[in-house]
XYZ file of N, CA and C in Angstrom:
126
model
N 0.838 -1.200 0.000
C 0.000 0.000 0.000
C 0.882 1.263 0.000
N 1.699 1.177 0.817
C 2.651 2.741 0.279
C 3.207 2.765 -0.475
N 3.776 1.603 -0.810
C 4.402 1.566 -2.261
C 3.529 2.112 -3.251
N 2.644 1.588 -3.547
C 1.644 2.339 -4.487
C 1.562 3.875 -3.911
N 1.244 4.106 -2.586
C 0.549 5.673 -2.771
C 1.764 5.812 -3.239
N 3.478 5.627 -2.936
C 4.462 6.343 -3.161
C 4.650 6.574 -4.669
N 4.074 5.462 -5.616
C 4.670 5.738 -6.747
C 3.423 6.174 -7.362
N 2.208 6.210 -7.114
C 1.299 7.491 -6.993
C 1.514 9.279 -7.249
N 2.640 9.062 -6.177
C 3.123 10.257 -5.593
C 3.851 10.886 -7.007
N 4.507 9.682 -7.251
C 5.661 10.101 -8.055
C 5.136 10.575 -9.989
N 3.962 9.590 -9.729
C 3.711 10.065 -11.252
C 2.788 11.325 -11.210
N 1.777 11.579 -10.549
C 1.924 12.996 -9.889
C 2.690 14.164 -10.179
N 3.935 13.848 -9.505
C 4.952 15.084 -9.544
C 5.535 14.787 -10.553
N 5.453 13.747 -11.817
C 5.668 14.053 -13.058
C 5.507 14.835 -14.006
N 3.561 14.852 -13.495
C 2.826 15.252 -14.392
C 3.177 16.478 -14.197
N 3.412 16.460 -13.268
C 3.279 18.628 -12.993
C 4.303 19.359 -13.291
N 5.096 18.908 -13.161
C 6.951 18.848 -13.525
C 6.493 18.812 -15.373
N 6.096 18.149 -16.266
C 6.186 18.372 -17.239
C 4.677 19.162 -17.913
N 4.038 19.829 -16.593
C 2.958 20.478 -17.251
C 3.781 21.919 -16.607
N 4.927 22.224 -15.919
C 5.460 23.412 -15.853
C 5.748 23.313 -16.947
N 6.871 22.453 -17.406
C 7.560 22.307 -18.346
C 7.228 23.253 -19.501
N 5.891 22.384 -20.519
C 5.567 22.518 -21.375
C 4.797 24.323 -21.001
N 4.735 24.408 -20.100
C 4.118 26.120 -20.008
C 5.142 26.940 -19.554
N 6.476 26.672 -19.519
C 7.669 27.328 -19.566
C 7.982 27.517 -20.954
N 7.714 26.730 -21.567
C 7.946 26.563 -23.160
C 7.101 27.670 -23.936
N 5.568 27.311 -23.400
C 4.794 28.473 -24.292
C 5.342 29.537 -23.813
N 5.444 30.118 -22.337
C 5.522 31.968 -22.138
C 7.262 32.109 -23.093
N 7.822 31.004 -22.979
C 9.188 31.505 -23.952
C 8.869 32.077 -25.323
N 7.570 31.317 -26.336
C 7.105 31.248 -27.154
C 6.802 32.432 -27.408
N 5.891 33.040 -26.512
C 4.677 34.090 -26.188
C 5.826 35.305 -26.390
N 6.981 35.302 -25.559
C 7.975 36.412 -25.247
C 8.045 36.275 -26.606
N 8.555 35.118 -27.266
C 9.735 36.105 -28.603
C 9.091 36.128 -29.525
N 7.657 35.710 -29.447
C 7.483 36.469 -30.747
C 6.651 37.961 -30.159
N 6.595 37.851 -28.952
C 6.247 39.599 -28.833
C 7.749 40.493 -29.009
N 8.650 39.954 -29.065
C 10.400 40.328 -28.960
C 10.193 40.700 -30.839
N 9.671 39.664 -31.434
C 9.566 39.602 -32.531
C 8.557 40.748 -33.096
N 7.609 40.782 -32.658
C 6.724 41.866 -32.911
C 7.188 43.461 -32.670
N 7.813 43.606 -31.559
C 8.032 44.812 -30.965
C 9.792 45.281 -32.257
N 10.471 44.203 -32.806
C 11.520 44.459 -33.360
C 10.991 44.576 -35.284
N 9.804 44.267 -35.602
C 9.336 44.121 -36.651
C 8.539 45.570 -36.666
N 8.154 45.913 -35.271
C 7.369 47.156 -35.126
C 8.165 48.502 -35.400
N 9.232 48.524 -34.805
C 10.271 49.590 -35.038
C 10.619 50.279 -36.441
């Protein structure tokens, strides 16, 4: 039984770990092409 909650635990803090992830990725996204916009704007 803890074994399970533990590896419970663990896929869990996977998920979230690669749902920062992937939304570290978009605001990078988001920045350069506003980097992109603001240098296309000039």
């Amino acid at each position: 039984m803890l074994k399970y909650s533990t590896n419970q635990h663990v896929i869990i803090n996977d998920n979230f770990m690669s749902l920062k992830f992937t939304n570290n990725i978009e605001v990078c996204l988001t920045l350069l092409n506003n980097f992109r916009g603001l240098r296309h704007g000039k």
